[in-house]
GROMACS .gro file of N, CA and C in nm:
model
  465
    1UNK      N    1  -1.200   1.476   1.454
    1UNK     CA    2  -1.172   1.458   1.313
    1UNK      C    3  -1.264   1.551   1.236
    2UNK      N    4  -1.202   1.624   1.120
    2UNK     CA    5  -1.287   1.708   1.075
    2UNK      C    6  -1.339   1.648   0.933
    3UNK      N    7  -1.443   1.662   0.892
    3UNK     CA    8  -1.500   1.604   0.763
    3UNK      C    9  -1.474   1.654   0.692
    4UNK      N   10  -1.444   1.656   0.558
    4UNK     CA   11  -1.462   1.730   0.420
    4UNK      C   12  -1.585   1.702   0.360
    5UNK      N   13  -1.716   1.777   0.371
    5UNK     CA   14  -1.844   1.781   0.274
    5UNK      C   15  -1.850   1.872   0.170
    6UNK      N   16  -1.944   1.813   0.098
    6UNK     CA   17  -1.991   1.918  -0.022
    6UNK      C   18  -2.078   2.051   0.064
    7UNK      N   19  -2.040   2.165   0.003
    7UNK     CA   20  -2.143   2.293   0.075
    7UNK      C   21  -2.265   2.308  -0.008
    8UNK      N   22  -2.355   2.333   0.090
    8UNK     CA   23  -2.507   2.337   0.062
    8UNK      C   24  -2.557   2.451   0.023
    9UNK      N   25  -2.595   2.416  -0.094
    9UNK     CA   26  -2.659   2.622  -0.128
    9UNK      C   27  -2.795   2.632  -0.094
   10UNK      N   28  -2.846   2.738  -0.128
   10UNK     CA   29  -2.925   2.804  -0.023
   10UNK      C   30  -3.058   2.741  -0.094
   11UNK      N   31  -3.082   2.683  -0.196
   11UNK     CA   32  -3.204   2.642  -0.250
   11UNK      C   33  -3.161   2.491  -0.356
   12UNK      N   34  -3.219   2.412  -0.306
   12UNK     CA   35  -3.204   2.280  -0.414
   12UNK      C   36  -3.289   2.281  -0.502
   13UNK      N   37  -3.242   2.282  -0.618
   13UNK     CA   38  -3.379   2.252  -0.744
   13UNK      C   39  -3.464   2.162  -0.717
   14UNK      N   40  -3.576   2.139  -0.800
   14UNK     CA   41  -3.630   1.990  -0.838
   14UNK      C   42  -3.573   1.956  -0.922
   15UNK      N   43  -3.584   1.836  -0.917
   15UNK     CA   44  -3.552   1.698  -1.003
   15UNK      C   45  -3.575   1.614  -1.039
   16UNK      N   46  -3.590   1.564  -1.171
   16UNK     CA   47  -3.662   1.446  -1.216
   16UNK      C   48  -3.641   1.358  -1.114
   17UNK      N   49  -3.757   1.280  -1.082
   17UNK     CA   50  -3.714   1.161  -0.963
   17UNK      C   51  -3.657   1.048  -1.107
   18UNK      N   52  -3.679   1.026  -1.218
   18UNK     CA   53  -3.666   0.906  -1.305
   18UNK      C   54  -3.478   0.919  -1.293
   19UNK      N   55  -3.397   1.045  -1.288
   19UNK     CA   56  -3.279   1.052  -1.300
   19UNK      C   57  -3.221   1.046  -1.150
   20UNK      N   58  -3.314   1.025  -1.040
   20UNK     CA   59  -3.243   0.952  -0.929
   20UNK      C   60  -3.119   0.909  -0.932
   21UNK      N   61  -3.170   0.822  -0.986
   21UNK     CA   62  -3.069   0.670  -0.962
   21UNK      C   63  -2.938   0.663  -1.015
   22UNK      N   64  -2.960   0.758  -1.148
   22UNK     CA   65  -2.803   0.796  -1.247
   22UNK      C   66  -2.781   0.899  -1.187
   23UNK      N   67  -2.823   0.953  -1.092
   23UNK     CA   68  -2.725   1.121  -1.037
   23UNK      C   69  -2.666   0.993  -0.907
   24UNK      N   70  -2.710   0.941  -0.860
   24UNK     CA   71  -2.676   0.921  -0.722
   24UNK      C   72  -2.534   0.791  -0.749
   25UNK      N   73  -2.568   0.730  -0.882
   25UNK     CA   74  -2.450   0.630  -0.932
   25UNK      C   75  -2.362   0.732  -0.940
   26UNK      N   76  -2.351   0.813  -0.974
   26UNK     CA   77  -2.230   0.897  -1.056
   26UNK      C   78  -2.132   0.923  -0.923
   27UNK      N   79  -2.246   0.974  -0.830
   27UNK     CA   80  -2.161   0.997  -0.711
   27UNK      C   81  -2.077   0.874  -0.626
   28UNK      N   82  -2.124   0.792  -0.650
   28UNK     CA   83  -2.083   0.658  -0.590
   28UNK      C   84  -1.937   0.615  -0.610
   29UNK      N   85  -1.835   0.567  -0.520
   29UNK     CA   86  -1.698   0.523  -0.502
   29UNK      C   87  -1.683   0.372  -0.450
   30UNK      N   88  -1.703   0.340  -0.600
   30UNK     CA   89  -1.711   0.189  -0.579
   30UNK      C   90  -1.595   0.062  -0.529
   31UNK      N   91  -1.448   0.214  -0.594
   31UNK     CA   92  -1.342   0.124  -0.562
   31UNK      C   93  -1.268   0.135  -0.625
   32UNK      N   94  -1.131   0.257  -0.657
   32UNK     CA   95  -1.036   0.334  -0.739
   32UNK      C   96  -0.893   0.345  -0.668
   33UNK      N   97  -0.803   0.349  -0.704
   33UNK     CA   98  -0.650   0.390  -0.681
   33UNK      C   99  -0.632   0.528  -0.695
   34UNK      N  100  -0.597   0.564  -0.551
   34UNK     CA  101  -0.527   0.691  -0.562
   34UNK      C  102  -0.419   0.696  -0.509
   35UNK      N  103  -0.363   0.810  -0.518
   35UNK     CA  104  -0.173   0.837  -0.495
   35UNK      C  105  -0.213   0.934  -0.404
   36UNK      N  106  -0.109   0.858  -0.290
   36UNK     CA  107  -0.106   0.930  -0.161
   36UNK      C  108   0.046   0.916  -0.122
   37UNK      N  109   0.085   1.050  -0.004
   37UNK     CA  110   0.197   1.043   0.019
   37UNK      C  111   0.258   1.008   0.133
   38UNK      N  112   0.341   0.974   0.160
   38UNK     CA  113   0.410   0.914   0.283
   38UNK      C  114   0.505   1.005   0.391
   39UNK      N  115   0.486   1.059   0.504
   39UNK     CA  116   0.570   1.132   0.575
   39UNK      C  117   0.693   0.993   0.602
   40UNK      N  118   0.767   0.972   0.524
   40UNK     CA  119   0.883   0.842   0.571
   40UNK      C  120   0.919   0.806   0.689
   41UNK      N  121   0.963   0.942   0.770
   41UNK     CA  122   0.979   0.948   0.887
   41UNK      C  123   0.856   0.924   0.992
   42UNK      N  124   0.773   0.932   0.955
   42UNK     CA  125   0.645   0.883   1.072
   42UNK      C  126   0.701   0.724   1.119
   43UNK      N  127   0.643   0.748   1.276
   43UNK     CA  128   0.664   0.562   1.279
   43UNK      C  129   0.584   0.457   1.201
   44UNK      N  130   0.432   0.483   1.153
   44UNK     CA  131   0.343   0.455   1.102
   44UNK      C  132   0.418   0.393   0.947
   45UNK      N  133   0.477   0.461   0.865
   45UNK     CA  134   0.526   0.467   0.740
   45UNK      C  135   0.684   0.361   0.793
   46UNK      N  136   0.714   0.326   0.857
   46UNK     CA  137   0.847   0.222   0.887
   46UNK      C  138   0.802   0.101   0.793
   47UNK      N  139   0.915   0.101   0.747
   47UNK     CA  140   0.904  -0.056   0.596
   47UNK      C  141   0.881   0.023   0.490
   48UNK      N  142   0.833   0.123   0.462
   48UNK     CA  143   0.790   0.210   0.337
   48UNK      C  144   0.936   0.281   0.268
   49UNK      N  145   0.939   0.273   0.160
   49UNK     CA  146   1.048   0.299   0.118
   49UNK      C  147   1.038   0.443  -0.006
   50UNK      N  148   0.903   0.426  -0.041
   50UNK     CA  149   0.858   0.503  -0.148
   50UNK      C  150   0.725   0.638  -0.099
   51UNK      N  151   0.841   0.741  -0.124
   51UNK     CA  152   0.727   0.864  -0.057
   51UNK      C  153   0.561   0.840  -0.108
   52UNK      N  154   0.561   0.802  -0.266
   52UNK     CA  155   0.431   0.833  -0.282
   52UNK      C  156   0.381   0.665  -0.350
   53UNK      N  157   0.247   0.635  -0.290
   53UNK     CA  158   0.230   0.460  -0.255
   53UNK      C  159   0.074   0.486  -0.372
   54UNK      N  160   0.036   0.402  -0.350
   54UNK     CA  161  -0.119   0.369  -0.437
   54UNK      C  162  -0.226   0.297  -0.341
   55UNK      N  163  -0.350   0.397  -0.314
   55UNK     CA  164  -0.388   0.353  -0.193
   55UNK      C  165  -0.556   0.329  -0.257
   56UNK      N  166  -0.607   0.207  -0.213
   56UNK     CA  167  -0.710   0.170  -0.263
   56UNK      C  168  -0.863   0.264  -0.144
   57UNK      N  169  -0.928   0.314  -0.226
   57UNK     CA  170  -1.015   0.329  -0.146
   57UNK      C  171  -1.157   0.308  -0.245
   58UNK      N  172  -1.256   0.280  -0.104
   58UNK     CA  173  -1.371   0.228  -0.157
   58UNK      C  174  -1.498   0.324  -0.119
   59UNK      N  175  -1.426   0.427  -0.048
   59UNK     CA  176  -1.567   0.459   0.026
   59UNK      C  177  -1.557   0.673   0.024
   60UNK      N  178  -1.666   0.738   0.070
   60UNK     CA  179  -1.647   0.850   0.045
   60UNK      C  180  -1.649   0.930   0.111
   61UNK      N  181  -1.503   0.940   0.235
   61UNK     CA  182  -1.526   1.001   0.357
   61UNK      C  183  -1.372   1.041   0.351
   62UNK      N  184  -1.374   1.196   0.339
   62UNK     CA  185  -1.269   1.267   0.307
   62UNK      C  186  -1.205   1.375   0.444
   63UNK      N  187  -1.119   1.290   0.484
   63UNK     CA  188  -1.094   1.407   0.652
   63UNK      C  189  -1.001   1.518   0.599
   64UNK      N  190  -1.036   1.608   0.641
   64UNK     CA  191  -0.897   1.713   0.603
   64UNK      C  192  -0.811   1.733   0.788
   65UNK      N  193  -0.686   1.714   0.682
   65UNK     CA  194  -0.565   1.719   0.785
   65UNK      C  195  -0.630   1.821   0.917
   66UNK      N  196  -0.569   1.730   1.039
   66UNK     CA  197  -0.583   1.834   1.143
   66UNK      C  198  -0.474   1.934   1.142
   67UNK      N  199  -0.455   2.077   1.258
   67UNK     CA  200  -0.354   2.103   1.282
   67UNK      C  201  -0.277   2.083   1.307
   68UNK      N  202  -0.214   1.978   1.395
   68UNK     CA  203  -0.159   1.947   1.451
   68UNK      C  204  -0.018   1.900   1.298
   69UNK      N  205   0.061   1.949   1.255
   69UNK     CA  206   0.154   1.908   1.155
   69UNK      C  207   0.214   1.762   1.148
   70UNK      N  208   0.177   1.645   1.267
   70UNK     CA  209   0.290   1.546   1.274
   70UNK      C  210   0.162   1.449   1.223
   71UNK      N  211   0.051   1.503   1.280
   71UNK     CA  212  -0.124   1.391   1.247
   71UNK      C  213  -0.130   1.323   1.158
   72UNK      N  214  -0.080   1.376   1.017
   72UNK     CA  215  -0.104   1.299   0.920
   72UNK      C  216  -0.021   1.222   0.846
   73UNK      N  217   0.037   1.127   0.830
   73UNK     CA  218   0.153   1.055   0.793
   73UNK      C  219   0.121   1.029   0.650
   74UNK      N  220  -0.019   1.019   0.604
   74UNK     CA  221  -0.053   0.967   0.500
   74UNK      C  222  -0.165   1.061   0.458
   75UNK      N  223  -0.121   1.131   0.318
   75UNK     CA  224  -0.192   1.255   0.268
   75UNK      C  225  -0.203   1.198   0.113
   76UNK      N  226  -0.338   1.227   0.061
   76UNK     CA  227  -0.368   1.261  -0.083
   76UNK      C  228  -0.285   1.341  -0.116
   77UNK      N  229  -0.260   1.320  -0.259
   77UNK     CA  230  -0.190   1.435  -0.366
   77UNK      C  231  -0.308   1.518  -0.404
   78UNK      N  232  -0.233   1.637  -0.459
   78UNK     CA  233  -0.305   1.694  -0.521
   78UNK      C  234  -0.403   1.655  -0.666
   79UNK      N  235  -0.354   1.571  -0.720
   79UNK     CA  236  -0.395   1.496  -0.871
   79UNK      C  237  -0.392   1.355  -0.804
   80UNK      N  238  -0.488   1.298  -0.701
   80UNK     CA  239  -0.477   1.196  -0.672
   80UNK      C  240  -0.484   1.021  -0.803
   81UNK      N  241  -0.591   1.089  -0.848
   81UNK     CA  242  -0.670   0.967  -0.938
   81UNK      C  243  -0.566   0.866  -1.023
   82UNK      N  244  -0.556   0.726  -0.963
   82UNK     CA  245  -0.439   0.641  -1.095
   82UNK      C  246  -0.549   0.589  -1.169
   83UNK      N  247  -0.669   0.548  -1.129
   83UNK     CA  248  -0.738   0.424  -1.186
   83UNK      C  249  -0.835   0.403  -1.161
   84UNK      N  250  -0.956   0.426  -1.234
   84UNK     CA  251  -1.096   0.409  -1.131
   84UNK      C  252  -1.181   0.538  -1.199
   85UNK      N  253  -1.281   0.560  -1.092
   85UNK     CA  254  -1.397   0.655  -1.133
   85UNK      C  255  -1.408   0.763  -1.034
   86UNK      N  256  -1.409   0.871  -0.987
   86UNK     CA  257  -1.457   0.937  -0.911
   86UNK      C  258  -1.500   1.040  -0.945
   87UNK      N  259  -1.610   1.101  -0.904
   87UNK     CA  260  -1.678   1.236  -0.961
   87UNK      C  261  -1.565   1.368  -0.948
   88UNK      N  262  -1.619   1.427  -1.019
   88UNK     CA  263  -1.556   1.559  -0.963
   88UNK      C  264  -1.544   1.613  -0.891
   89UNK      N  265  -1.647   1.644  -0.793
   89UNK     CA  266  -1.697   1.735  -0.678
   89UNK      C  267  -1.644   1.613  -0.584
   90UNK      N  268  -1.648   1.459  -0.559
   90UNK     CA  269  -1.547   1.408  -0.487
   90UNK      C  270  -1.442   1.405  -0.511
   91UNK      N  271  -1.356   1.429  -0.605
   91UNK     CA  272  -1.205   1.455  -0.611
   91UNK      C  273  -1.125   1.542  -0.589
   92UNK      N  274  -1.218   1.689  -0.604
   92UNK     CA  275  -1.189   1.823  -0.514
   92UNK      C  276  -1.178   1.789  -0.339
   93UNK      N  277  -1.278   1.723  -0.302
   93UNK     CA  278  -1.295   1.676  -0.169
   93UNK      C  279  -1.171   1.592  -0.117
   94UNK      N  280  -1.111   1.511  -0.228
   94UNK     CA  281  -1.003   1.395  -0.205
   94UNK      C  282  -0.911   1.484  -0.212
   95UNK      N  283  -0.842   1.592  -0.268
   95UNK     CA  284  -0.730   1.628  -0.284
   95UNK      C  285  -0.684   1.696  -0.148
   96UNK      N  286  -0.518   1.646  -0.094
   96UNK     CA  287  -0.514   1.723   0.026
   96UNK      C  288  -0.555   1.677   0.136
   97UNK      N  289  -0.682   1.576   0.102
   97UNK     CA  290  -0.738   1.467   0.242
   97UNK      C  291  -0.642   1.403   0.289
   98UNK      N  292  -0.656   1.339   0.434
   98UNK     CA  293  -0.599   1.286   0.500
   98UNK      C  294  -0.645   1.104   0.475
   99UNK      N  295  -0.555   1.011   0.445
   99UNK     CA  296  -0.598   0.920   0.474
   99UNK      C  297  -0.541   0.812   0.611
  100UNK      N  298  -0.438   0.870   0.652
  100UNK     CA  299  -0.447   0.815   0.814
  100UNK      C  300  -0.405   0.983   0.894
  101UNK      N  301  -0.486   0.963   1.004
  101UNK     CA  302  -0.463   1.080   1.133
  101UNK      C  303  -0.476   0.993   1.255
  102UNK      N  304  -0.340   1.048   1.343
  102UNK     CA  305  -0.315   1.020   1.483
  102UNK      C  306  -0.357   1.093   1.556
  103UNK      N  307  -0.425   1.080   1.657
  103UNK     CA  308  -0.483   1.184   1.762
  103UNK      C  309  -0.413   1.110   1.873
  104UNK      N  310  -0.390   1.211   1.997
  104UNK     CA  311  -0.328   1.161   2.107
  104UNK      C  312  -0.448   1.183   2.224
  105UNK      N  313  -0.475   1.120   2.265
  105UNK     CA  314  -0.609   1.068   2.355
  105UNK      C  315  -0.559   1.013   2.533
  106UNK      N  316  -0.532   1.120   2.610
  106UNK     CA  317  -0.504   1.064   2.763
  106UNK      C  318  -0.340   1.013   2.736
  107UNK      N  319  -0.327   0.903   2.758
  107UNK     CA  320  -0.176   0.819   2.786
  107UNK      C  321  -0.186   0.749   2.628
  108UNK      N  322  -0.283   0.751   2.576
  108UNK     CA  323  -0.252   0.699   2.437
  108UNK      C  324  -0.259   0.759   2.292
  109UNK      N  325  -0.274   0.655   2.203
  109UNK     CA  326  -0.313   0.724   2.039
  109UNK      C  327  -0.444   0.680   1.996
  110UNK      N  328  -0.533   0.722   1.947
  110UNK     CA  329  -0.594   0.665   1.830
  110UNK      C  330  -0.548   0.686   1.706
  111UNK      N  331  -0.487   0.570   1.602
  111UNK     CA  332  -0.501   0.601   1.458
  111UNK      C  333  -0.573   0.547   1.441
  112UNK      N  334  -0.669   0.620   1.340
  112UNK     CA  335  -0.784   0.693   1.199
  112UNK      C  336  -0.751   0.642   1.084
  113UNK      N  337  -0.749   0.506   1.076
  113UNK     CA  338  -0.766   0.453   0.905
  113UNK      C  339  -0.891   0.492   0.834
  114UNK      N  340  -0.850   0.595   0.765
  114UNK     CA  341  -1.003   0.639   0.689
  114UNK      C  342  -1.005   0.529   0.538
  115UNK      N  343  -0.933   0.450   0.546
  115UNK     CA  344  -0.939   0.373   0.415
  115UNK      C  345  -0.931   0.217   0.449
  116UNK      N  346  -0.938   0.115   0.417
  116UNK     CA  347  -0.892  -0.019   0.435
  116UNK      C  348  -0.779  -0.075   0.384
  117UNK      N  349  -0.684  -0.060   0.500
  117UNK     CA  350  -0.532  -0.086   0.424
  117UNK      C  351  -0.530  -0.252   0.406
  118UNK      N  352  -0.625  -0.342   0.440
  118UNK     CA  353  -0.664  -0.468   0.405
  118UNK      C  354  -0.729  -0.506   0.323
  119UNK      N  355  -0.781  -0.433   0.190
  119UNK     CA  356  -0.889  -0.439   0.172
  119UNK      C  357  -0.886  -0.582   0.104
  120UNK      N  358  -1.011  -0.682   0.156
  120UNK     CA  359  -1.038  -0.820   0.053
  120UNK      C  360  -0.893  -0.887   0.095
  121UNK      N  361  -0.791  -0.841   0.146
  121UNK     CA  362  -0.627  -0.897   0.140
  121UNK      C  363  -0.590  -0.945   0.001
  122UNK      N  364  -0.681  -0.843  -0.066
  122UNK     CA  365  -0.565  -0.874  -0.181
  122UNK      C  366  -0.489  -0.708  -0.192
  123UNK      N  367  -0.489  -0.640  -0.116
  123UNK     CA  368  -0.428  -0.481  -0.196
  123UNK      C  369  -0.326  -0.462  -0.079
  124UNK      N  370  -0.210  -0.533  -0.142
  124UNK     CA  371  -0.102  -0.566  -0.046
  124UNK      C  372  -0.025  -0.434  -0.005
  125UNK      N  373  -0.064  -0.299  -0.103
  125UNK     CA  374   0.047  -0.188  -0.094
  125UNK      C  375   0.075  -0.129   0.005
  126UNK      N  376  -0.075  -0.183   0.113
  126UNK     CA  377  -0.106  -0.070   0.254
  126UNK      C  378  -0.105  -0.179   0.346
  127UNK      N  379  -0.092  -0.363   0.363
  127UNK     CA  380  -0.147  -0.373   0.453
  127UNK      C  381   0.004  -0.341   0.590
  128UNK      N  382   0.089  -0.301   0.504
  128UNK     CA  383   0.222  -0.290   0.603
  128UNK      C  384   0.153  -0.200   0.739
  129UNK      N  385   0.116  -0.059   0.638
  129UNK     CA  386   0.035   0.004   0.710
  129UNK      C  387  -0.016  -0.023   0.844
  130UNK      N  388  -0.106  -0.130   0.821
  130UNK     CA  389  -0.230  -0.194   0.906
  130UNK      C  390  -0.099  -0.219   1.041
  131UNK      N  391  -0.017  -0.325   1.008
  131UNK     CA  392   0.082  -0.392   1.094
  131UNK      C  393   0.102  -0.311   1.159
  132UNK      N  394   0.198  -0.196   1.119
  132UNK     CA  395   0.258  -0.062   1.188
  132UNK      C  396   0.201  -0.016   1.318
  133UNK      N  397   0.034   0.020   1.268
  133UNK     CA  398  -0.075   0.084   1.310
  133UNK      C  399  -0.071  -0.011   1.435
  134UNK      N  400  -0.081  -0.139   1.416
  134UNK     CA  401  -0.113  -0.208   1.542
  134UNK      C  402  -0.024  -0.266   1.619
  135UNK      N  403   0.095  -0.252   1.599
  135UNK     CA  404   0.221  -0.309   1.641
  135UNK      C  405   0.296  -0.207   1.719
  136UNK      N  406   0.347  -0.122   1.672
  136UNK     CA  407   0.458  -0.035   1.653
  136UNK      C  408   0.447   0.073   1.808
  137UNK      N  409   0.270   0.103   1.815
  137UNK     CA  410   0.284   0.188   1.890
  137UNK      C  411   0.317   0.108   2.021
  138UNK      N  412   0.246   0.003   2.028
  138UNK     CA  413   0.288  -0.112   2.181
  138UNK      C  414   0.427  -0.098   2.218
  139UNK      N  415   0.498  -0.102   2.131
  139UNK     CA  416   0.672  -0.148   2.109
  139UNK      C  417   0.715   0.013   2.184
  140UNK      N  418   0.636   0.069   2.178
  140UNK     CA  419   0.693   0.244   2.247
  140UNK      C  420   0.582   0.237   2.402
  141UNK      N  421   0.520   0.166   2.427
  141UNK     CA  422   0.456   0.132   2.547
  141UNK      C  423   0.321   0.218   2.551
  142UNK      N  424   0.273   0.279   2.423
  142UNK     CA  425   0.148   0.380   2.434
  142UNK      C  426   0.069   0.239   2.429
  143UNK      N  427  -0.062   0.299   2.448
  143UNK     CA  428  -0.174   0.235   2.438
  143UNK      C  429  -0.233   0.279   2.327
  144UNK      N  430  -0.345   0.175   2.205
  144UNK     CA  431  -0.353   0.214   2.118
  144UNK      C  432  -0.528   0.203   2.049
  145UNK      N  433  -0.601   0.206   2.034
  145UNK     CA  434  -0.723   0.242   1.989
  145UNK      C  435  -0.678   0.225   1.821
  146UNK      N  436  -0.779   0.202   1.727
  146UNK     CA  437  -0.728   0.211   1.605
  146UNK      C  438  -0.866   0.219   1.540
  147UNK      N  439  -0.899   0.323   1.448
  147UNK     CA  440  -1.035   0.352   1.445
  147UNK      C  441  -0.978   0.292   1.265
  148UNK      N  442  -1.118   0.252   1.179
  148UNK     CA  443  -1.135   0.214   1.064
  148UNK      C  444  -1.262   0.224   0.956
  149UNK      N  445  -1.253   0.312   0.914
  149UNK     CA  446  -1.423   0.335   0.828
  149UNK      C  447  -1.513   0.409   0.966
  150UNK      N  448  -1.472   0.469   1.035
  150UNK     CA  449  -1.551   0.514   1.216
  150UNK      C  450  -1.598   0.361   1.223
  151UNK      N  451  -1.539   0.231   1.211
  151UNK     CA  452  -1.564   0.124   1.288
  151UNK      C  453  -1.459   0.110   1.420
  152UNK      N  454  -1.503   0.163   1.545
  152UNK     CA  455  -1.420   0.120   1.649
  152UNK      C  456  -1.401   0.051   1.736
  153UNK      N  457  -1.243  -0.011   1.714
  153UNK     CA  458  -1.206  -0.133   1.788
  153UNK      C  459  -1.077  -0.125   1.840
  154UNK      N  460  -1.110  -0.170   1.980
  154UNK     CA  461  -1.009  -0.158   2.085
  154UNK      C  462  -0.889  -0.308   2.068
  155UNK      N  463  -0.749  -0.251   2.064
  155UNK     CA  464  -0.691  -0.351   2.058
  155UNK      C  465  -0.576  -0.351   2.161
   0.00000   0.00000   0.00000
């Protein structure tokens, strides 16, 4: 999986330490709606009816699509933001990100929920998602791994 980071220039200023705390809030993704899109045809996306969904994310880990063209079923827009806060320099990072990638691993899959399609169970738009993810591939006889926030758990 490849990361999307901010690039590091060649010298960091100093900085008031008193403005810590308000530079490092600003950066923070506490928990916003963005518009992401749906490959329909993925098996992953089955029950989905609407190319482009509203996907809650809480956290600030931006994969950019692998090569592989079929990997990503579920992609940021370009103008992701419906609702919420996100910096700038993370929304450049969000645009184009991947928020689920399939990797094919030996005789099986891992899908890569980089977001919580459960989140709290109240953000009903994705948890179809979740189902899919853990259902769907059994029903085709792969074996399935399902990674979440890089929390991994074998199911």
């Amino acid at each position: 999986m490849n990361i999307k980071t901010h690039p590091l220039p060649d010298s960091l200023p100093r900085l008031p330490y008193a403005e810590r705390e308000r530079r490092r809030a600003a950066q923070r993704l506490e928990g916003a709606i963005f518009e992401a899109t749906w490959d329909l045809t993925h098996p992953l996306a089955y029950g989905f009816r609407q190319e482009r969904i509203p996907v809650f994310k809480d956290n600030l880990l931006f994969v950019k699509p692998p090569d592989d063209p079929y990997a990503s079923p579920l992609l940021y827009t370009q103008s992701p933001l419906m609702s919420g806060y996100i910096s700038e320099e993370n929304l450049e990072l969000m645009k184009g990100s991947a928020s689920v990638v399939v990797h094919h691993y030996g005789q099986g899959k891992i899908i890569s929920l980089i977001d919580n399609p459960n989140f709290r169970a109240f953000w009903y738009g994705t948890n179809k998602l979740f189902a899919n993810a853990l259902f769907l591939p059994q029903l085709s006889g792969d074996k399935v791994a399902w990674i979440n926030q890089l929390t991994y758990c074998l199911c």
